[in-house]
Amino acid sequence: MMSTLQLKPRELKIISVIAATHSIGDAAALLGMAQANVSKYLSDFETRVGLKVFERTTRQLALTQFGEALLPYVNATLDKNSQLVNFIADYKHEKRGKVTIYAPTGIVTYLARHVIHQIEDIGDIRISLKTYNLDRNEFSEGVSFPDDCDILITYAQPKDESLVASVLTQYSVTAFATVEYLNKHPLTGPEDLINHSCILIDSMLVDDANIWRFRVHGSDDVHDYRVTGNYICDNTQTALELARNNLGIVFAPKESLKKELTQGMLVPCFPHQEEWWLDLTAIFRKREYQPWRVQYVLDGVLNCLRQQIAQAVHGRPELGD
């Protein structure tokens, strides 16, 4: 009888992976099991239930009508089981489960290059790095915290005031170009940018333009300037590559151009270094609401970043390199 049916987590996982791959062979490879064992688990499940989950074709497996209706319940059960396992692991301070970190493109690259490998003994913790580039409104209105996010490293304060926002350092942001570009297209101040080819960031587009912000030289006043150009990128790193090829002016954190500035590949556009200051901020939930695995990774990331920021004056890697 269906009321006495016992469902095994292993067979539910097998059904989920077969549904994703449409292949018993591919599912077996992903699960690290023998193909014959995967087939047996599926066959035993279908026999006990009395319904087929998959239609077998010559090329692949396709879900039956029952399988289509069953799959959301299978995945929901697996998700709940994963949450339970993570809860027990967190309570026991075991290094198990997933931690998701979001950051802009350059910072994600920096974390991958200089930070993540320094977090020792992560056990079975899985660290997921995802890109989150800010749009223009988030600088003033606050940044959203993605649903699956555990740690967000960004340049703005959070919209949700219940979140913790820890400022790590400040970034000086201004305009850069090659010497060749500036020799051909001289400019004296930000007000001249309207006549120049500026390399735009897609997430900050407003009416095919970007708004670049500069502090007025010799004061604390900040002015916004509308800029346009022929090239649009979805991240600053790509924009820098275009600027290196004399295709226009890029608006970027000075810290991310350390190598280019040292080697003279790019130079500041303005002699007085009109600049806009951004706070590099780590955003996360209060510790009493954090799973232990998140606290473990958070402490590792923040300690490493703070040490590297402190060492930057001694020639060590700087954020954005």
PDB file of C-alpha atoms in Angstrom:
ATOM      1  CA  MET A   1       0.000   0.000   0.000  1.00  0.00           C
ATOM      2  CA  MET A   2       1.131   3.540  -0.723  1.00  0.00           C
ATOM      3  CA  SER A   3       0.724   4.484   2.950  1.00  0.00           C
ATOM      4  CA  THR A   4       3.572   2.096   3.859  1.00  0.00           C
ATOM      5  CA  LEU A   5       5.838   3.165   0.983  1.00  0.00           C
ATOM      6  CA  GLN A   6       9.350   3.949   2.202  1.00  0.00           C
ATOM      7  CA  LEU A   7      11.321   6.429   0.112  1.00  0.00           C
ATOM      8  CA  LYS A   8      15.105   6.342   0.288  1.00  0.00           C
ATOM      9  CA  PRO A   9      17.093   9.596  -0.071  1.00  0.00           C
ATOM     10  CA  ARG A  10      19.586   7.836  -2.367  1.00  0.00           C
ATOM     11  CA  GLU A  11      16.919   6.802  -4.895  1.00  0.00           C
ATOM     12  CA  LEU A  12      15.345  10.284  -4.817  1.00  0.00           C
ATOM     13  CA  LYS A  13      18.771  11.774  -5.576  1.00  0.00           C
ATOM     14  CA  ILE A  14      19.198   9.312  -8.454  1.00  0.00           C
ATOM     15  CA  ILE A  15      15.811  10.270  -9.925  1.00  0.00           C
ATOM     16  CA  SER A  16      16.710  13.981  -9.676  1.00  0.00           C
ATOM     17  CA  VAL A  17      20.089  13.529 -11.390  1.00  0.00           C
ATOM     18  CA  ILE A  18      18.666  11.309 -14.158  1.00  0.00           C
ATOM     19  CA  ALA A  19      15.983  13.950 -14.791  1.00  0.00           C
ATOM     20  CA  ALA A  20      18.691  16.613 -15.092  1.00  0.00           C
ATOM     21  CA  THR A  21      20.970  14.566 -17.391  1.00  0.00           C
ATOM     22  CA  HIS A  22      18.365  12.478 -19.304  1.00  0.00           C
ATOM     23  CA  SER A  23      20.863   9.623 -19.101  1.00  0.00           C
ATOM     24  CA  ILE A  24      21.522   6.785 -16.690  1.00  0.00           C
ATOM     25  CA  GLY A  25      25.162   6.703 -17.778  1.00  0.00           C
ATOM     26  CA  ASP A  26      25.701  10.422 -17.187  1.00  0.00           C
ATOM     27  CA  ALA A  27      23.842  10.231 -13.882  1.00  0.00           C
ATOM     28  CA  ALA A  28      26.041   7.335 -12.770  1.00  0.00           C
ATOM     29  CA  ALA A  29      29.180   9.317 -13.635  1.00  0.00           C
ATOM     30  CA  LEU A  30      27.994  12.375 -11.664  1.00  0.00           C
ATOM     31  CA  LEU A  31      26.975  10.265  -8.688  1.00  0.00           C
ATOM     32  CA  GLY A  32      30.141   8.153  -8.725  1.00  0.00           C
ATOM     33  CA  MET A  33      28.131   4.937  -8.977  1.00  0.00           C
ATOM     34  CA  ALA A  34      28.111   1.961 -11.293  1.00  0.00           C
ATOM     35  CA  GLN A  35      25.572   2.340 -14.097  1.00  0.00           C
ATOM     36  CA  ALA A  36      24.015  -1.010 -13.200  1.00  0.00           C
ATOM     37  CA  ASN A  37      23.409   0.155  -9.615  1.00  0.00           C
ATOM     38  CA  VAL A  38      21.717   3.357 -10.817  1.00  0.00           C
ATOM     39  CA  SER A  39      19.459   1.324 -13.096  1.00  0.00           C
ATOM     40  CA  LYS A  40      18.593  -1.046 -10.224  1.00  0.00           C
ATOM     41  CA  TYR A  41      17.705   1.813  -7.835  1.00  0.00           C
ATOM     42  CA  LEU A  42      15.408   3.320 -10.471  1.00  0.00           C
ATOM     43  CA  SER A  43      13.836  -0.030 -11.361  1.00  0.00           C
ATOM     44  CA  ASP A  44      13.233  -0.911  -7.688  1.00  0.00           C
ATOM     45  CA  PHE A  45      11.597   2.480  -7.080  1.00  0.00           C
ATOM     46  CA  GLU A  46       9.294   2.158 -10.103  1.00  0.00           C
ATOM     47  CA  THR A  47       8.365  -1.375  -9.083  1.00  0.00           C
ATOM     48  CA  ARG A  48       7.479  -0.369  -5.512  1.00  0.00           C
ATOM     49  CA  VAL A  49       5.512   2.686  -6.639  1.00  0.00           C
ATOM     50  CA  GLY A  50       3.826   0.847  -9.493  1.00  0.00           C
ATOM     51  CA  LEU A  51       4.376   3.755 -11.921  1.00  0.00           C
ATOM     52  CA  LYS A  52       7.024   4.586 -14.494  1.00  0.00           C
ATOM     53  CA  VAL A  53       9.090   7.730 -13.821  1.00  0.00           C
ATOM     54  CA  PHE A  54      10.898   7.755 -17.176  1.00  0.00           C
ATOM     55  CA  GLU A  55      10.110   6.751 -20.737  1.00  0.00           C
ATOM     56  CA  ARG A  56      13.046   4.997 -22.316  1.00  0.00           C
ATOM     57  CA  THR A  57      13.881   6.115 -25.863  1.00  0.00           C
ATOM     58  CA  THR A  58      16.797   5.144 -28.095  1.00  0.00           C
ATOM     59  CA  ARG A  59      18.766   8.287 -27.248  1.00  0.00           C
ATOM     60  CA  GLN A  60      17.770   9.443 -23.774  1.00  0.00           C
ATOM     61  CA  LEU A  61      15.311   9.192 -20.925  1.00  0.00           C
ATOM     62  CA  ALA A  62      12.293  11.496 -20.733  1.00  0.00           C
ATOM     63  CA  LEU A  63      10.010  12.014 -17.747  1.00  0.00           C
ATOM     64  CA  THR A  64       6.580  10.428 -17.940  1.00  0.00           C
ATOM     65  CA  GLN A  65       3.522  12.460 -16.969  1.00  0.00           C
ATOM     66  CA  PHE A  66       3.848  10.967 -13.483  1.00  0.00           C
ATOM     67  CA  GLY A  67       7.562  11.781 -13.481  1.00  0.00           C
ATOM     68  CA  GLU A  68       6.895  15.436 -14.388  1.00  0.00           C
ATOM     69  CA  ALA A  69       4.465  15.733 -11.481  1.00  0.00           C
ATOM     70  CA  LEU A  70       6.770  13.822  -9.112  1.00  0.00           C
ATOM     71  CA  LEU A  71      10.018  15.703  -9.765  1.00  0.00           C
ATOM     72  CA  PRO A  72       9.173  18.957  -7.871  1.00  0.00           C
ATOM     73  CA  TYR A  73       8.353  16.874  -4.784  1.00  0.00           C
ATOM     74  CA  VAL A  74      11.575  14.894  -5.162  1.00  0.00           C
ATOM     75  CA  ASN A  75      13.690  18.059  -5.403  1.00  0.00           C
ATOM     76  CA  ALA A  76      11.826  19.711  -2.516  1.00  0.00           C
ATOM     77  CA  THR A  77      12.422  16.626  -0.346  1.00  0.00           C
ATOM     78  CA  LEU A  78      16.122  16.596  -1.247  1.00  0.00           C
ATOM     79  CA  ASP A  79      16.374  20.304  -0.442  1.00  0.00           C
ATOM     80  CA  LYS A  80      14.709  19.804   2.949  1.00  0.00           C
ATOM     81  CA  ASN A  81      17.008  16.878   3.664  1.00  0.00           C
ATOM     82  CA  SER A  82      20.026  19.028   2.750  1.00  0.00           C
ATOM     83  CA  GLN A  83      18.791  21.773   5.070  1.00  0.00           C
ATOM     84  CA  LEU A  84      18.409  19.253   7.894  1.00  0.00           C
ATOM     85  CA  VAL A  85      21.915  17.880   7.332  1.00  0.00           C
ATOM     86  CA  ASN A  86      23.316  21.439   7.257  1.00  0.00           C
ATOM     87  CA  PHE A  87      21.433  22.334  10.453  1.00  0.00           C
ATOM     88  CA  ILE A  88      22.879  19.351  12.306  1.00  0.00           C
ATOM     89  CA  ALA A  89      26.356  20.075  10.926  1.00  0.00           C
ATOM     90  CA  ASP A  90      26.109  23.744  11.968  1.00  0.00           C
ATOM     91  CA  TYR A  91      24.911  22.797  15.445  1.00  0.00           C
ATOM     92  CA  LYS A  92      27.834  20.385  15.815  1.00  0.00           C
ATOM     93  CA  HIS A  93      30.262  22.906  14.237  1.00  0.00           C
ATOM     94  CA  GLU A  94      31.016  20.522  11.401  1.00  0.00           C
ATOM     95  CA  LYS A  95      32.507  21.937   8.200  1.00  0.00           C
ATOM     96  CA  ARG A  96      29.700  20.965   5.874  1.00  0.00           C
ATOM     97  CA  GLY A  97      27.295  22.765   3.544  1.00  0.00           C
ATOM     98  CA  LYS A  98      27.316  25.602   1.036  1.00  0.00           C
ATOM     99  CA  VAL A  99      28.440  29.229   1.500  1.00  0.00           C
ATOM    100  CA  THR A 100      27.654  31.710  -1.284  1.00  0.00           C
ATOM    101  CA  ILE A 101      29.709  34.887  -1.765  1.00  0.00           C
ATOM    102  CA  TYR A 102      28.644  37.667  -4.142  1.00  0.00           C
ATOM    103  CA  ALA A 103      30.888  40.520  -5.297  1.00  0.00           C
ATOM    104  CA  PRO A 104      31.550  42.730  -8.361  1.00  0.00           C
ATOM    105  CA  THR A 105      33.618  41.194 -11.163  1.00  0.00           C
ATOM    106  CA  GLY A 106      36.986  42.580 -10.090  1.00  0.00           C
ATOM    107  CA  ILE A 107      36.487  41.644  -6.449  1.00  0.00           C
ATOM    108  CA  VAL A 108      35.314  38.116  -7.326  1.00  0.00           C
ATOM    109  CA  THR A 109      38.505  37.695  -9.353  1.00  0.00           C
ATOM    110  CA  TYR A 110      40.582  39.034  -6.462  1.00  0.00           C
ATOM    111  CA  LEU A 111      38.924  36.641  -4.015  1.00  0.00           C
ATOM    112  CA  ALA A 112      39.628  33.701  -6.312  1.00  0.00           C
ATOM    113  CA  ARG A 113      43.240  34.760  -6.831  1.00  0.00           C
ATOM    114  CA  HIS A 114      44.303  35.963  -3.386  1.00  0.00           C
ATOM    115  CA  VAL A 115      41.808  35.000  -0.674  1.00  0.00           C
ATOM    116  CA  ILE A 116      39.830  31.772  -0.998  1.00  0.00           C
ATOM    117  CA  HIS A 117      42.849  29.453  -0.994  1.00  0.00           C
ATOM    118  CA  GLN A 118      43.962  31.017   2.308  1.00  0.00           C
ATOM    119  CA  ILE A 119      40.875  29.733   4.143  1.00  0.00           C
ATOM    120  CA  GLU A 120      42.306  26.532   5.566  1.00  0.00           C
ATOM    121  CA  ASP A 121      40.630  23.267   6.528  1.00  0.00           C
ATOM    122  CA  ILE A 122      37.220  23.937   4.995  1.00  0.00           C
ATOM    123  CA  GLY A 123      36.291  20.254   5.219  1.00  0.00           C
ATOM    124  CA  ASP A 124      33.116  19.597   3.208  1.00  0.00           C
ATOM    125  CA  ILE A 125      32.134  23.269   2.937  1.00  0.00           C
ATOM    126  CA  ARG A 126      31.376  24.251  -0.675  1.00  0.00           C
ATOM    127  CA  ILE A 127      32.161  27.892  -1.483  1.00  0.00           C
ATOM    128  CA  SER A 128      30.167  29.380  -4.360  1.00  0.00           C
ATOM    129  CA  LEU A 129      31.494  32.624  -5.920  1.00  0.00           C
ATOM    130  CA  LYS A 130      28.961  34.699  -7.855  1.00  0.00           C
ATOM    131  CA  THR A 131      29.150  38.047  -9.642  1.00  0.00           C
ATOM    132  CA  TYR A 132      26.976  40.969  -8.526  1.00  0.00           C
ATOM    133  CA  ASN A 133      27.674  44.229 -10.354  1.00  0.00           C
ATOM    134  CA  LEU A 134      25.817  47.229  -8.950  1.00  0.00           C
ATOM    135  CA  ASP A 135      23.436  49.312 -10.997  1.00  0.00           C
ATOM    136  CA  ARG A 136      23.446  53.086 -10.736  1.00  0.00           C
ATOM    137  CA  ASN A 137      20.544  53.412  -8.294  1.00  0.00           C
ATOM    138  CA  GLU A 138      22.052  51.008  -5.779  1.00  0.00           C
ATOM    139  CA  PHE A 139      24.908  53.413  -5.006  1.00  0.00           C
ATOM    140  CA  SER A 140      22.402  55.881  -3.546  1.00  0.00           C
ATOM    141  CA  GLU A 141      19.429  53.692  -2.617  1.00  0.00           C
ATOM    142  CA  GLY A 142      21.316  50.738  -1.167  1.00  0.00           C
ATOM    143  CA  VAL A 143      22.140  47.289  -2.476  1.00  0.00           C
ATOM    144  CA  SER A 144      19.779  44.313  -2.374  1.00  0.00           C
ATOM    145  CA  PHE A 145      20.903  41.129  -0.648  1.00  0.00           C
ATOM    146  CA  PRO A 146      20.271  38.108  -2.946  1.00  0.00           C
ATOM    147  CA  ASP A 147      18.117  35.343  -1.456  1.00  0.00           C
ATOM    148  CA  ASP A 148      20.867  32.734  -1.705  1.00  0.00           C
ATOM    149  CA  CYS A 149      23.629  35.087  -0.547  1.00  0.00           C
ATOM    150  CA  ASP A 150      25.632  34.562   2.647  1.00  0.00           C
ATOM    151  CA  ILE A 151      28.321  37.229   2.156  1.00  0.00           C
ATOM    152  CA  LEU A 152      28.119  40.249  -0.171  1.00  0.00           C
ATOM    153  CA  ILE A 153      31.244  42.343  -0.794  1.00  0.00           C
ATOM    154  CA  THR A 154      30.350  45.509  -2.656  1.00  0.00           C
ATOM    155  CA  TYR A 155      30.607  49.310  -2.891  1.00  0.00           C
ATOM    156  CA  ALA A 156      27.276  50.317  -1.317  1.00  0.00           C
ATOM    157  CA  GLN A 157      25.343  50.057   1.923  1.00  0.00           C
ATOM    158  CA  PRO A 158      22.510  47.497   2.150  1.00  0.00           C
ATOM    159  CA  LYS A 159      18.861  48.435   1.710  1.00  0.00           C
ATOM    160  CA  ASP A 160      17.992  46.095   4.589  1.00  0.00           C
ATOM    161  CA  GLU A 161      19.137  47.871   7.747  1.00  0.00           C
ATOM    162  CA  SER A 162      18.987  44.642   9.755  1.00  0.00           C
ATOM    163  CA  LEU A 163      22.084  43.405   7.898  1.00  0.00           C
ATOM    164  CA  VAL A 164      25.613  44.072   9.144  1.00  0.00           C
ATOM    165  CA  ALA A 165      27.717  46.348   6.904  1.00  0.00           C
ATOM    166  CA  SER A 166      31.435  46.365   7.724  1.00  0.00           C
ATOM    167  CA  VAL A 167      33.570  48.886   5.781  1.00  0.00           C
ATOM    168  CA  LEU A 168      36.885  47.288   4.799  1.00  0.00           C
ATOM    169  CA  THR A 169      38.589  50.172   3.001  1.00  0.00           C
ATOM    170  CA  GLN A 170      37.943  53.089   0.636  1.00  0.00           C
ATOM    171  CA  TYR A 171      38.415  53.110  -3.117  1.00  0.00           C
ATOM    172  CA  SER A 172      39.364  56.186  -5.120  1.00  0.00           C
ATOM    173  CA  VAL A 173      37.448  56.094  -8.417  1.00  0.00           C
ATOM    174  CA  THR A 174      38.285  58.369 -11.349  1.00  0.00           C
ATOM    175  CA  ALA A 175      38.820  58.461 -15.132  1.00  0.00           C
ATOM    176  CA  PHE A 176      41.743  56.781 -16.931  1.00  0.00           C
ATOM    177  CA  ALA A 177      42.944  56.449 -20.522  1.00  0.00           C
ATOM    178  CA  THR A 178      46.120  55.732 -22.459  1.00  0.00           C
ATOM    179  CA  VAL A 179      48.667  58.474 -23.113  1.00  0.00           C
ATOM    180  CA  GLU A 180      48.081  57.931 -26.838  1.00  0.00           C
ATOM    181  CA  TYR A 181      44.346  58.550 -26.488  1.00  0.00           C
ATOM    182  CA  LEU A 182      44.859  61.679 -24.381  1.00  0.00           C
ATOM    183  CA  ASN A 183      47.448  63.061 -26.806  1.00  0.00           C
ATOM    184  CA  LYS A 184      44.929  62.766 -29.633  1.00  0.00           C
ATOM    185  CA  HIS A 185      41.932  63.820 -27.535  1.00  0.00           C
ATOM    186  CA  PRO A 186      43.089  66.180 -24.755  1.00  0.00           C
ATOM    187  CA  LEU A 187      40.746  67.205 -21.962  1.00  0.00           C
ATOM    188  CA  THR A 188      41.139  69.513 -18.969  1.00  0.00           C
ATOM    189  CA  GLY A 189      38.342  68.467 -16.615  1.00  0.00           C
ATOM    190  CA  PRO A 190      35.295  66.227 -16.177  1.00  0.00           C
ATOM    191  CA  GLU A 191      33.115  68.767 -17.980  1.00  0.00           C
ATOM    192  CA  ASP A 192      34.966  67.867 -21.205  1.00  0.00           C
ATOM    193  CA  LEU A 193      33.921  64.197 -20.999  1.00  0.00           C
ATOM    194  CA  ILE A 194      30.693  64.894 -22.874  1.00  0.00           C
ATOM    195  CA  ASN A 195      32.777  65.218 -26.072  1.00  0.00           C
ATOM    196  CA  HIS A 196      34.774  62.024 -25.552  1.00  0.00           C
ATOM    197  CA  SER A 197      34.416  58.292 -26.120  1.00  0.00           C
ATOM    198  CA  CYS A 198      33.683  56.897 -22.669  1.00  0.00           C
ATOM    199  CA  ILE A 199      33.515  53.149 -22.119  1.00  0.00           C
ATOM    200  CA  LEU A 200      30.156  52.461 -20.508  1.00  0.00           C
ATOM    201  CA  ILE A 201      28.993  49.863 -17.974  1.00  0.00           C
ATOM    202  CA  ASP A 202      25.770  48.147 -19.006  1.00  0.00           C
ATOM    203  CA  SER A 203      24.237  47.908 -15.521  1.00  0.00           C
ATOM    204  CA  MET A 204      24.571  51.697 -15.130  1.00  0.00           C
ATOM    205  CA  LEU A 205      23.021  52.666 -18.469  1.00  0.00           C
ATOM    206  CA  VAL A 206      20.408  55.428 -18.409  1.00  0.00           C
ATOM    207  CA  ASP A 207      19.213  56.558 -21.852  1.00  0.00           C
ATOM    208  CA  ASP A 208      22.333  55.061 -23.506  1.00  0.00           C
ATOM    209  CA  ALA A 209      24.600  56.965 -21.121  1.00  0.00           C
ATOM    210  CA  ASN A 210      26.411  56.519 -17.802  1.00  0.00           C
ATOM    211  CA  ILE A 211      26.587  59.015 -14.961  1.00  0.00           C
ATOM    212  CA  TRP A 212      30.139  59.481 -13.696  1.00  0.00           C
ATOM    213  CA  ARG A 213      30.654  61.208 -10.371  1.00  0.00           C
ATOM    214  CA  PHE A 214      33.657  63.388  -9.490  1.00  0.00           C
ATOM    215  CA  ARG A 215      34.634  65.389  -6.439  1.00  0.00           C
ATOM    216  CA  VAL A 216      35.384  68.988  -7.338  1.00  0.00           C
ATOM    217  CA  HIS A 217      39.086  69.755  -6.924  1.00  0.00           C
ATOM    218  CA  GLY A 218      39.788  71.572  -3.680  1.00  0.00           C
ATOM    219  CA  SER A 219      36.352  70.977  -2.129  1.00  0.00           C
ATOM    220  CA  ASP A 220      34.000  68.289  -0.870  1.00  0.00           C
ATOM    221  CA  ASP A 221      31.366  69.042  -3.531  1.00  0.00           C
ATOM    222  CA  VAL A 222      30.458  66.178  -5.874  1.00  0.00           C
ATOM    223  CA  HIS A 223      29.145  66.669  -9.412  1.00  0.00           C
ATOM    224  CA  ASP A 224      27.558  64.147 -11.769  1.00  0.00           C
ATOM    225  CA  TYR A 225      28.434  64.107 -15.479  1.00  0.00           C
ATOM    226  CA  ARG A 226      26.507  62.353 -18.240  1.00  0.00           C
ATOM    227  CA  VAL A 227      28.887  60.462 -20.553  1.00  0.00           C
ATOM    228  CA  THR A 228      28.366  58.418 -23.717  1.00  0.00           C
ATOM    229  CA  GLY A 229      30.494  56.246 -25.987  1.00  0.00           C
ATOM    230  CA  ASN A 230      30.670  53.515 -28.600  1.00  0.00           C
ATOM    231  CA  TYR A 231      31.473  50.622 -26.267  1.00  0.00           C
ATOM    232  CA  ILE A 232      29.387  49.032 -23.527  1.00  0.00           C
ATOM    233  CA  CYS A 233      30.638  46.337 -21.124  1.00  0.00           C
ATOM    234  CA  ASP A 234      28.986  44.391 -18.343  1.00  0.00           C
ATOM    235  CA  ASN A 235      31.998  44.723 -16.026  1.00  0.00           C
ATOM    236  CA  THR A 236      34.949  47.020 -15.335  1.00  0.00           C
ATOM    237  CA  GLN A 237      37.623  44.462 -16.214  1.00  0.00           C
ATOM    238  CA  THR A 238      36.402  44.240 -19.820  1.00  0.00           C
ATOM    239  CA  ALA A 239      36.160  48.038 -19.989  1.00  0.00           C
ATOM    240  CA  LEU A 240      39.803  48.281 -18.902  1.00  0.00           C
ATOM    241  CA  GLU A 241      40.861  45.992 -21.754  1.00  0.00           C
ATOM    242  CA  LEU A 242      39.158  48.317 -24.260  1.00  0.00           C
ATOM    243  CA  ALA A 243      40.771  51.360 -22.678  1.00  0.00           C
ATOM    244  CA  ARG A 244      44.213  49.739 -22.981  1.00  0.00           C
ATOM    245  CA  ASN A 245      43.580  49.562 -26.737  1.00  0.00           C
ATOM    246  CA  ASN A 246      43.028  53.338 -27.020  1.00  0.00           C
ATOM    247  CA  LEU A 247      39.268  52.990 -27.470  1.00  0.00           C
ATOM    248  CA  GLY A 248      38.290  55.550 -24.873  1.00  0.00           C
ATOM    249  CA  ILE A 249      38.117  56.568 -21.234  1.00  0.00           C
ATOM    250  CA  VAL A 250      37.300  54.199 -18.390  1.00  0.00           C
ATOM    251  CA  PHE A 251      35.907  55.041 -14.939  1.00  0.00           C
ATOM    252  CA  ALA A 252      37.436  52.671 -12.414  1.00  0.00           C
ATOM    253  CA  PRO A 253      38.921  52.283  -8.919  1.00  0.00           C
ATOM    254  CA  LYS A 254      42.540  53.368  -8.855  1.00  0.00           C
ATOM    255  CA  GLU A 255      43.436  50.290  -6.786  1.00  0.00           C
ATOM    256  CA  SER A 256      42.360  48.008  -9.633  1.00  0.00           C
ATOM    257  CA  LEU A 257      44.832  49.659 -12.031  1.00  0.00           C
ATOM    258  CA  LYS A 258      48.007  49.329  -9.983  1.00  0.00           C
ATOM    259  CA  LYS A 259      49.884  47.383 -12.675  1.00  0.00           C
ATOM    260  CA  GLU A 260      48.624  49.556 -15.538  1.00  0.00           C
ATOM    261  CA  LEU A 261      49.574  52.770 -13.726  1.00  0.00           C
ATOM    262  CA  THR A 262      53.015  51.479 -12.728  1.00  0.00           C
ATOM    263  CA  GLN A 263      53.769  50.388 -16.298  1.00  0.00           C
ATOM    264  CA  GLY A 264      52.236  53.509 -17.851  1.00  0.00           C
ATOM    265  CA  MET A 265      49.618  51.574 -19.841  1.00  0.00           C
ATOM    266  CA  LEU A 266      46.915  53.866 -18.445  1.00  0.00           C
ATOM    267  CA  VAL A 267      47.158  57.271 -16.776  1.00  0.00           C
ATOM    268  CA  PRO A 268      44.712  59.516 -14.880  1.00  0.00           C
ATOM    269  CA  CYS A 269      42.825  61.860 -17.183  1.00  0.00           C
ATOM    270  CA  PHE A 270      42.922  64.851 -14.840  1.00  0.00           C
ATOM    271  CA  PRO A 271      46.041  66.372 -13.262  1.00  0.00           C
ATOM    272  CA  HIS A 272      44.263  67.248 -10.021  1.00  0.00           C
ATOM    273  CA  GLN A 273      42.887  63.720  -9.565  1.00  0.00           C
ATOM    274  CA  GLU A 274      39.239  64.659  -9.253  1.00  0.00           C
ATOM    275  CA  GLU A 275      37.917  61.464  -7.720  1.00  0.00           C
ATOM    276  CA  TRP A 276      34.924  59.823  -6.120  1.00  0.00           C
ATOM    277  CA  TRP A 277      35.437  57.745  -3.003  1.00  0.00           C
ATOM    278  CA  LEU A 278      33.680  54.389  -2.603  1.00  0.00           C
ATOM    279  CA  ASP A 279      33.524  52.289   0.553  1.00  0.00           C
ATOM    280  CA  LEU A 280      34.361  48.627   0.002  1.00  0.00           C
ATOM    281  CA  THR A 281      31.850  46.977   2.332  1.00  0.00           C
ATOM    282  CA  ALA A 282      31.236  43.418   3.497  1.00  0.00           C
ATOM    283  CA  ILE A 283      27.518  42.770   4.086  1.00  0.00           C
ATOM    284  CA  PHE A 284      26.182  39.768   5.992  1.00  0.00           C
ATOM    285  CA  ARG A 285      23.472  38.706   8.428  1.00  0.00           C
ATOM    286  CA  LYS A 286      23.942  39.196  12.158  1.00  0.00           C
ATOM    287  CA  ARG A 287      26.017  36.429  13.653  1.00  0.00           C
ATOM    288  CA  GLU A 288      23.194  35.095  15.798  1.00  0.00           C
ATOM    289  CA  TYR A 289      21.368  34.307  12.532  1.00  0.00           C
ATOM    290  CA  GLN A 290      24.381  32.847  10.736  1.00  0.00           C
ATOM    291  CA  PRO A 291      24.979  29.121  10.260  1.00  0.00           C
ATOM    292  CA  TRP A 292      28.342  28.147  11.724  1.00  0.00           C
ATOM    293  CA  ARG A 293      29.761  27.224   8.311  1.00  0.00           C
ATOM    294  CA  VAL A 294      29.037  30.800   7.119  1.00  0.00           C
ATOM    295  CA  GLN A 295      30.706  32.285  10.193  1.00  0.00           C
ATOM    296  CA  TYR A 296      33.764  30.113   9.546  1.00  0.00           C
ATOM    297  CA  VAL A 297      34.134  31.274   5.919  1.00  0.00           C
ATOM    298  CA  LEU A 298      33.185  34.877   6.781  1.00  0.00           C
ATOM    299  CA  ASP A 299      35.922  35.098   9.418  1.00  0.00           C
ATOM    300  CA  GLY A 300      38.427  33.621   6.974  1.00  0.00           C
ATOM    301  CA  VAL A 301      37.529  36.070   4.197  1.00  0.00           C
ATOM    302  CA  LEU A 302      37.411  39.174   6.410  1.00  0.00           C
ATOM    303  CA  ASN A 303      40.636  38.365   8.269  1.00  0.00           C
ATOM    304  CA  CYS A 304      42.460  37.735   4.995  1.00  0.00           C
ATOM    305  CA  LEU A 305      41.145  40.902   3.334  1.00  0.00           C
ATOM    306  CA  ARG A 306      42.006  43.088   6.327  1.00  0.00           C
ATOM    307  CA  GLN A 307      45.533  41.669   6.524  1.00  0.00           C
ATOM    308  CA  GLN A 308      46.091  42.242   2.810  1.00  0.00           C
ATOM    309  CA  ILE A 309      44.719  45.775   2.962  1.00  0.00           C
ATOM    310  CA  ALA A 310      47.072  46.516   5.862  1.00  0.00           C
ATOM    311  CA  GLN A 311      50.010  45.002   3.937  1.00  0.00           C
ATOM    312  CA  ALA A 312      49.222  46.864   0.709  1.00  0.00           C
ATOM    313  CA  VAL A 313      51.454  49.768   1.702  1.00  0.00           C
ATOM    314  CA  HIS A 314      54.369  47.319   1.738  1.00  0.00           C
ATOM    315  CA  GLY A 315      53.873  46.307  -1.884  1.00  0.00           C
ATOM    316  CA  ARG A 316      51.657  43.283  -1.377  1.00  0.00           C
ATOM    317  CA  PRO A 317      48.668  42.533  -3.685  1.00  0.00           C
ATOM    318  CA  GLU A 318      45.947  45.196  -3.532  1.00  0.00           C
ATOM    319  CA  LEU A 319      42.234  44.700  -3.974  1.00  0.00           C
ATOM    320  CA  GLY A 320      41.290  44.652  -7.609  1.00  0.00           C
ATOM    321  CA  ASP A 321      44.702  43.441  -8.836  1.00  0.00           C
TER     322      ASP A 321
END
